Amino acid sequence: KICKNISEQHKISYNLSDVLQMLITTRLIAPSSKFSSYEYASKFLQQPTFDLQHVYRSLDVLSAHSDEIQAAVYENSQKLIDRNKEVLFYDCTNYFFEIEEGRGDAQYGKSKEHRPNPIVQMGLFLDGDGFPLCFSMFAGNQNEQPTLKPLEKKILREFNLSEFIVCTDAGLASTENRKFNAISGRSYIVTQSLKTLKSFLREWALDPNDWKLNGSNHVYNIDDIDEQLHKNSIFYKERWIKENGLEQRLIVSYSIKERDYQKTIREKQIARGEKIVRNGFSAATRNQNSPKKYLSETRVTEDGEVASKKILSLDLDKIEAEARFDGFYAVCTTLEKDIKEILHINKMRWQVEAAFRTMKSEFKARPVYLRNDDRINAHFLTCFLSLLVLKIIEKKVASK
């Protein structure tokens, strides 16, 4: 019905619904280029009723009606599954192009995969159960923080949703975004970097005193706890803070299990860093997961004067400073819900990362070879719809 209405508006002679069905089906079972998808569709029992040229024409039409399609599909999906509209998860990722120069929305930016290619970025909302809600595309050289409000306004305007909790990571938790989601019945839960807190708040958060366990009034010093007994416990402390005209609840948690995990990861990075020191590679890096962040680089002569000779070494001060934060995790929120529930909601953000992984790996959404921005947008619309179909199928199969 959606495609029929669009076809009538554009006086399309071919069957737009068949084209879209083909694009979604092939993305699910044999992801490839539009040309290869068209050829693969000839193996279906239901043969294509259109030509290859109609596939490319459809991309322009689908892009023009992308917002309309997303809203209608959301409405129709509620007849198939229950949509958890209380919590909405938002995150961004990017997809690279096999081109040498930027064009249109494909521009050089900070690639999630650290590739030296132009990228295009996607902002994606999921509902509380991990089902895709809506998405938007934006240029690869654009800051991702301003992308949340326009897409959220579209949800308010076209999806008939008004009161919900927005959950994002720290990278999207600007003061402006927080203020936008602290009004009109909306709330937020955002991860908060302890390193960027004001010094007095950071020291309060890392202080071993005054920690609690959910459901207990006992106060703990985390330096003195029985680690074997509390291996799986989540300790917390909280306070209300007011900054930049925004009042919010700061919740800090501490986990022995998470502390040990982070320590193990760092020890592996240090071991790799020691190998770099032995081999004498450059210490410069922008990747936070690289072991090079624990290295320092000094240029000296044999007499200790600054010169061209380069010496790499482990920076023990950096390692010690990083170790201070092992096991600690913080969120900010306007909610007054139970802490256990707030931390559980925030923990479910993994679903957005899982959605992006599915599109990038199983759906082979990148690299992108299309040139026109409208067709690129339509390409990701078909990936988005395919993801929703896949999630619904999984839900139906699991319930049987």
Coordinates of C-alpha atoms in Angstrom, one line a residue, residues 21-362:
Q21 CA 10.7 -6.5 -2.0
M22 CA 13.5 -7.7 -4.2
L23 CA 16.0 -5.3 -2.7
I24 CA 15.1 -6.3 0.9
T25 CA 15.0 -10.0 0.1
T26 CA 18.4 -10.1 -1.6
R27 CA 19.9 -7.9 1.1
L28 CA 18.8 -10.6 3.6
I29 CA 19.9 -13.7 1.8
A30 CA 22.5 -12.6 -0.8
P31 CA 23.7 -9.1 -0.1
S32 CA 25.4 -7.6 -3.1
S33 CA 25.3 -4.7 -5.6
K34 CA 22.0 -3.6 -7.2
F35 CA 23.1 -5.2 -10.5
S36 CA 24.0 -8.5 -8.8
S37 CA 20.9 -8.4 -6.7
Y38 CA 18.8 -8.1 -9.9
E39 CA 20.6 -11.0 -11.5
Y40 CA 20.2 -13.1 -8.3
A41 CA 16.4 -12.4 -8.2
S42 CA 16.1 -14.3 -11.5
K43 CA 16.6 -17.4 -9.4
F44 CA 13.5 -16.7 -7.3
L45 CA 10.2 -18.5 -7.9
Q46 CA 8.6 -15.1 -8.2
Q47 CA 10.5 -13.6 -11.2
P48 CA 11.2 -9.9 -11.4
T49 CA 8.4 -7.9 -13.2
F50 CA 10.8 -5.0 -13.9
D51 CA 14.0 -4.2 -15.6
L52 CA 17.4 -3.2 -14.1
Q53 CA 16.8 0.4 -15.1
H54 CA 13.7 0.4 -12.9
V55 CA 15.8 -0.6 -9.9
Y56 CA 18.0 2.5 -10.2
R57 CA 15.0 4.7 -10.8
S58 CA 13.3 3.3 -7.7
L59 CA 16.3 4.4 -5.6
D60 CA 15.6 8.1 -6.3
V61 CA 11.9 7.6 -5.5
L62 CA 12.5 5.7 -2.3
S63 CA 14.9 8.3 -1.1
A64 CA 12.4 11.1 -1.7
H65 CA 9.9 9.2 0.5
S66 CA 12.3 7.8 3.0
D67 CA 10.8 9.6 6.1
E68 CA 7.2 8.7 5.0
I69 CA 8.2 5.0 4.6
Q70 CA 9.9 4.8 7.9
A71 CA 6.9 6.3 9.7
A72 CA 4.4 4.1 7.9
V73 CA 6.5 0.9 8.5
Y74 CA 6.7 1.8 12.2
E75 CA 2.9 2.1 12.4
N76 CA 2.4 -1.2 10.5
S77 CA 5.0 -3.1 12.5
Q78 CA 2.9 -2.6 15.6
K79 CA 0.4 -5.1 14.1
L80 CA 3.1 -7.7 14.1
I81 CA 5.0 -7.1 17.3
D82 CA 4.8 -5.0 20.5
R83 CA 7.0 -2.0 20.3
N84 CA 8.7 -0.8 23.5
K85 CA 8.3 2.9 23.2
E86 CA 9.3 3.8 26.7
V87 CA 13.1 3.7 25.9
L88 CA 14.8 4.8 22.6
F89 CA 18.5 4.0 22.0
Y90 CA 20.4 6.3 19.6
D91 CA 23.9 6.0 18.2
C92 CA 25.9 6.8 15.0
T93 CA 28.3 4.9 12.8
N94 CA 29.8 5.5 9.4
Y95 CA 30.4 3.6 6.2
F96 CA 33.3 4.0 3.8
F97 CA 33.5 4.4 0.0
E98 CA 36.0 3.0 -2.4
I99 CA 36.8 6.4 -3.8
E100 CA 39.9 8.7 -3.5
E101 CA 38.1 12.1 -3.3
G102 CA 35.1 13.2 -1.3
R103 CA 31.8 14.0 -3.1
G104 CA 28.4 14.8 -1.8
D105 CA 27.8 13.4 1.6
A106 CA 30.8 11.1 1.2
Q107 CA 33.5 13.1 2.8
Y108 CA 36.7 12.5 4.8
G109 CA 35.9 12.2 8.5
K110 CA 36.8 10.1 11.6
S111 CA 36.2 6.5 10.4
K112 CA 35.0 4.0 13.0
E113 CA 37.2 1.5 11.2
H114 CA 40.2 3.8 10.9
R115 CA 40.2 3.7 7.1
P116 CA 41.6 6.5 5.0
N117 CA 38.5 6.6 2.8
P118 CA 35.6 9.1 2.5
I119 CA 32.7 8.1 4.7
V120 CA 29.0 8.7 5.1
Q121 CA 27.4 8.7 8.5
M122 CA 24.2 7.1 9.8
G123 CA 22.2 8.0 12.9
L124 CA 19.9 5.2 14.1
F125 CA 17.2 5.0 16.7
L126 CA 16.1 1.6 18.1
D127 CA 13.1 1.0 20.4
G128 CA 13.6 -0.5 23.9
D129 CA 13.6 -4.1 22.5
G130 CA 16.2 -3.4 19.8
F131 CA 13.8 -3.0 16.8
P132 CA 14.9 -0.3 14.3
L133 CA 12.7 2.8 14.6
C134 CA 14.1 5.3 12.2
F135 CA 17.4 6.6 10.8
S136 CA 19.0 9.5 9.0
M137 CA 22.1 9.9 6.8
F138 CA 24.6 12.8 7.1
A139 CA 27.9 13.9 5.7
G140 CA 31.1 12.2 6.8
N141 CA 32.8 15.4 7.9
Q142 CA 29.8 16.5 10.1
N143 CA 29.8 16.4 13.9
E144 CA 27.5 13.7 15.1
Q145 CA 26.2 15.5 18.2
P146 CA 23.8 17.8 16.3
T147 CA 22.2 14.9 14.4
L148 CA 20.1 13.7 17.4
K149 CA 17.7 16.5 17.7
P150 CA 16.4 16.6 14.1
L151 CA 15.8 12.9 14.0
E152 CA 14.2 13.0 17.4
K153 CA 11.9 15.8 16.2
K154 CA 10.9 13.6 13.3
I155 CA 9.9 10.9 15.8
L156 CA 7.8 13.5 17.8
R157 CA 6.2 14.8 14.7
E158 CA 5.6 11.7 12.5
F159 CA 5.6 8.7 14.9
N160 CA 3.1 10.0 17.4
L161 CA 5.5 9.5 20.3
S162 CA 6.0 12.2 22.9
E163 CA 7.2 10.7 26.3
F164 CA 10.2 8.5 26.3
I165 CA 13.7 8.0 27.6
V166 CA 16.6 8.6 25.2
C167 CA 19.7 6.5 25.9
T168 CA 23.0 7.5 24.2
D169 CA 26.7 7.2 24.8
A170 CA 28.9 10.1 26.0
G171 CA 29.9 11.2 22.5
L172 CA 26.3 12.2 21.8
A173 CA 25.5 13.6 25.3
S174 CA 26.1 17.3 24.6
T175 CA 24.5 19.8 27.1
E176 CA 22.1 20.9 24.3
N177 CA 20.9 17.3 23.7
R178 CA 20.5 16.7 27.4
K179 CA 18.4 19.9 27.8
F180 CA 16.3 18.9 24.8
N181 CA 15.5 15.6 26.5
A182 CA 14.7 17.1 29.9
I183 CA 11.4 18.7 28.8
S184 CA 7.9 17.8 27.7
G185 CA 7.8 14.4 29.5
R186 CA 11.1 13.2 28.0
S187 CA 14.1 12.0 30.0
Y188 CA 17.6 10.7 29.2
I189 CA 20.2 8.3 30.3
V190 CA 23.7 9.0 29.0
T191 CA 27.1 7.6 29.8
Q192 CA 29.4 10.0 31.5
S193 CA 33.2 10.0 31.2
L194 CA 34.7 10.3 34.7
K195 CA 37.8 11.8 33.1
T196 CA 35.9 14.9 31.8
L197 CA 34.1 15.6 35.1
K198 CA 35.2 18.6 37.2
S199 CA 38.0 17.6 39.5
F200 CA 35.9 17.7 42.7
L201 CA 33.3 15.4 41.2
R202 CA 36.0 13.0 39.8
E203 CA 37.6 12.7 43.2
W204 CA 34.2 12.1 44.8
A205 CA 33.5 9.4 42.3
L206 CA 36.8 7.6 42.8
D207 CA 36.8 7.9 46.6
P208 CA 36.6 4.4 48.1
N209 CA 34.2 5.5 50.8
D210 CA 30.4 5.7 50.9
W211 CA 29.4 3.0 48.4
K212 CA 26.2 1.1 48.5
L213 CA 24.6 -2.1 47.1
N214 CA 21.1 -1.8 45.6
G215 CA 18.5 -2.9 48.2
S216 CA 20.8 -2.5 51.2
N217 CA 21.4 0.4 53.5
H218 CA 24.9 -0.8 54.4
V219 CA 27.8 1.6 53.4
Y220 CA 31.0 0.1 52.0
N221 CA 34.6 1.1 51.5
I222 CA 35.5 -0.6 48.2
D223 CA 39.1 -1.0 49.3
D224 CA 38.1 -3.2 52.2
I225 CA 35.4 -5.4 50.6
D226 CA 35.6 -9.2 50.3
E227 CA 36.4 -9.5 46.6
Q228 CA 35.4 -13.2 46.3
L229 CA 32.1 -12.6 48.0
H230 CA 31.3 -9.5 45.9
K231 CA 32.8 -10.7 42.6
N232 CA 29.5 -10.1 40.8
S233 CA 28.2 -7.2 42.9
I234 CA 27.6 -3.7 41.5
F235 CA 28.3 -1.0 44.0
Y236 CA 27.1 2.5 43.4
K237 CA 27.0 6.1 44.7
E238 CA 25.0 9.0 43.5
R239 CA 24.4 12.7 43.8
W240 CA 22.5 15.5 42.0
I241 CA 24.6 18.0 40.2
K242 CA 23.7 21.3 38.5
E243 CA 25.8 22.7 35.7
N244 CA 25.0 25.0 32.7
G245 CA 21.5 25.4 33.9
L246 CA 20.8 21.7 33.9
E247 CA 20.1 19.6 37.0
Q248 CA 20.8 15.9 36.6
R249 CA 21.5 12.8 38.6
L250 CA 25.1 11.5 38.5
I251 CA 25.3 7.7 39.2
V252 CA 28.7 6.0 39.5
S253 CA 29.0 2.3 39.7
Y254 CA 31.9 0.0 40.6
S255 CA 32.4 -3.6 39.7
I256 CA 35.3 -5.9 40.6
K257 CA 34.5 -8.1 37.6
E258 CA 34.7 -5.1 35.3
R259 CA 37.9 -3.9 37.0
D260 CA 39.6 -7.2 36.4
Y261 CA 38.5 -7.2 32.8
Q262 CA 39.8 -3.7 32.1
K263 CA 43.1 -4.6 33.8
T264 CA 43.5 -7.7 31.6
I265 CA 42.8 -5.6 28.5
R266 CA 45.4 -3.0 29.5
E267 CA 48.0 -5.7 30.3
K268 CA 47.6 -7.0 26.8
Q269 CA 48.0 -3.5 25.4
I270 CA 51.1 -3.0 27.5
A271 CA 52.6 -6.2 26.2
R272 CA 52.0 -5.1 22.7
G273 CA 53.4 -1.7 23.6
E274 CA 56.6 -3.3 24.9
K275 CA 56.9 -5.0 21.5
I276 CA 56.6 -1.7 19.8
V277 CA 59.3 -0.3 22.0
R278 CA 61.7 -3.1 21.1
N279 CA 61.0 -2.6 17.4
G280 CA 61.2 1.2 17.5
F281 CA 57.9 2.1 15.8
S282 CA 56.4 5.5 16.0
A283 CA 54.4 6.3 19.1
A284 CA 51.9 8.7 17.5
T285 CA 48.3 7.4 17.4
R286 CA 44.7 8.6 17.4
N287 CA 43.2 5.2 18.3
Q288 CA 42.2 4.9 21.9
N289 CA 42.4 1.1 21.7
S290 CA 46.0 1.3 20.5
P291 CA 48.8 0.3 22.9
K292 CA 50.7 3.3 21.7
K293 CA 48.8 5.5 24.0
Y294 CA 50.9 4.1 26.8
L295 CA 54.2 5.0 25.1
S296 CA 56.2 8.2 25.2
E297 CA 58.7 9.3 22.6
T298 CA 61.9 11.2 23.3
R299 CA 64.5 12.5 21.0
V300 CA 68.0 12.7 22.5
T301 CA 71.7 12.5 21.8
E302 CA 74.1 10.2 23.6
D303 CA 74.8 13.1 25.9
G304 CA 71.1 13.6 26.6
E305 CA 70.6 16.6 24.4
V306 CA 67.5 17.0 22.1
A307 CA 68.4 15.6 18.7
S308 CA 67.0 13.5 15.9
K309 CA 67.5 10.1 17.6
K310 CA 64.2 8.7 18.9
I311 CA 63.7 6.6 22.0
L312 CA 60.4 4.9 22.9
S313 CA 59.5 3.8 26.4
L314 CA 56.5 2.8 28.4
D315 CA 54.9 5.8 30.1
L316 CA 54.3 4.5 33.7
D317 CA 52.5 7.7 34.7
K318 CA 49.9 7.2 31.9
I319 CA 49.5 3.6 32.9
E320 CA 48.9 4.5 36.5
A321 CA 46.5 7.3 35.6
E322 CA 44.5 4.9 33.4
A323 CA 44.4 2.2 36.1
R324 CA 42.6 4.6 38.5
F325 CA 39.4 4.3 36.5
D326 CA 39.3 0.4 36.4
G327 CA 35.9 -0.9 37.4
F328 CA 34.2 2.5 37.5
Y329 CA 31.4 3.5 35.2
A330 CA 29.1 6.6 35.3
V331 CA 25.8 7.8 33.9
C332 CA 23.8 11.0 34.1
T333 CA 20.1 11.0 34.0
T334 CA 17.0 13.1 34.9
L335 CA 15.1 10.0 36.0
E336 CA 14.4 9.1 39.6
K337 CA 13.9 5.5 38.9
D338 CA 15.6 2.7 40.8
I339 CA 19.3 2.6 40.1
K340 CA 19.3 -1.0 39.1
E341 CA 16.7 -0.3 36.4
I342 CA 18.7 2.8 35.1
L343 CA 21.9 0.8 34.8
H344 CA 20.0 -2.1 33.1
I345 CA 18.6 0.3 30.5
N346 CA 22.0 1.8 29.8
K347 CA 23.5 -1.6 29.5
M348 CA 21.1 -2.5 26.7
R349 CA 22.8 0.0 24.4
W350 CA 24.7 -2.9 23.0
Q351 CA 21.7 -3.5 20.8
V352 CA 22.6 -0.5 18.6
E353 CA 26.1 -1.8 18.2
A354 CA 24.7 -5.2 17.2
A355 CA 22.4 -3.6 14.6
F356 CA 25.4 -1.7 13.1
R357 CA 27.4 -4.9 13.0
T358 CA 24.6 -6.8 11.2
M359 CA 24.4 -4.1 8.5
K360 CA 28.1 -3.9 8.0
S361 CA 28.9 -7.6 8.1
E362 CA 25.9 -9.8 7.3

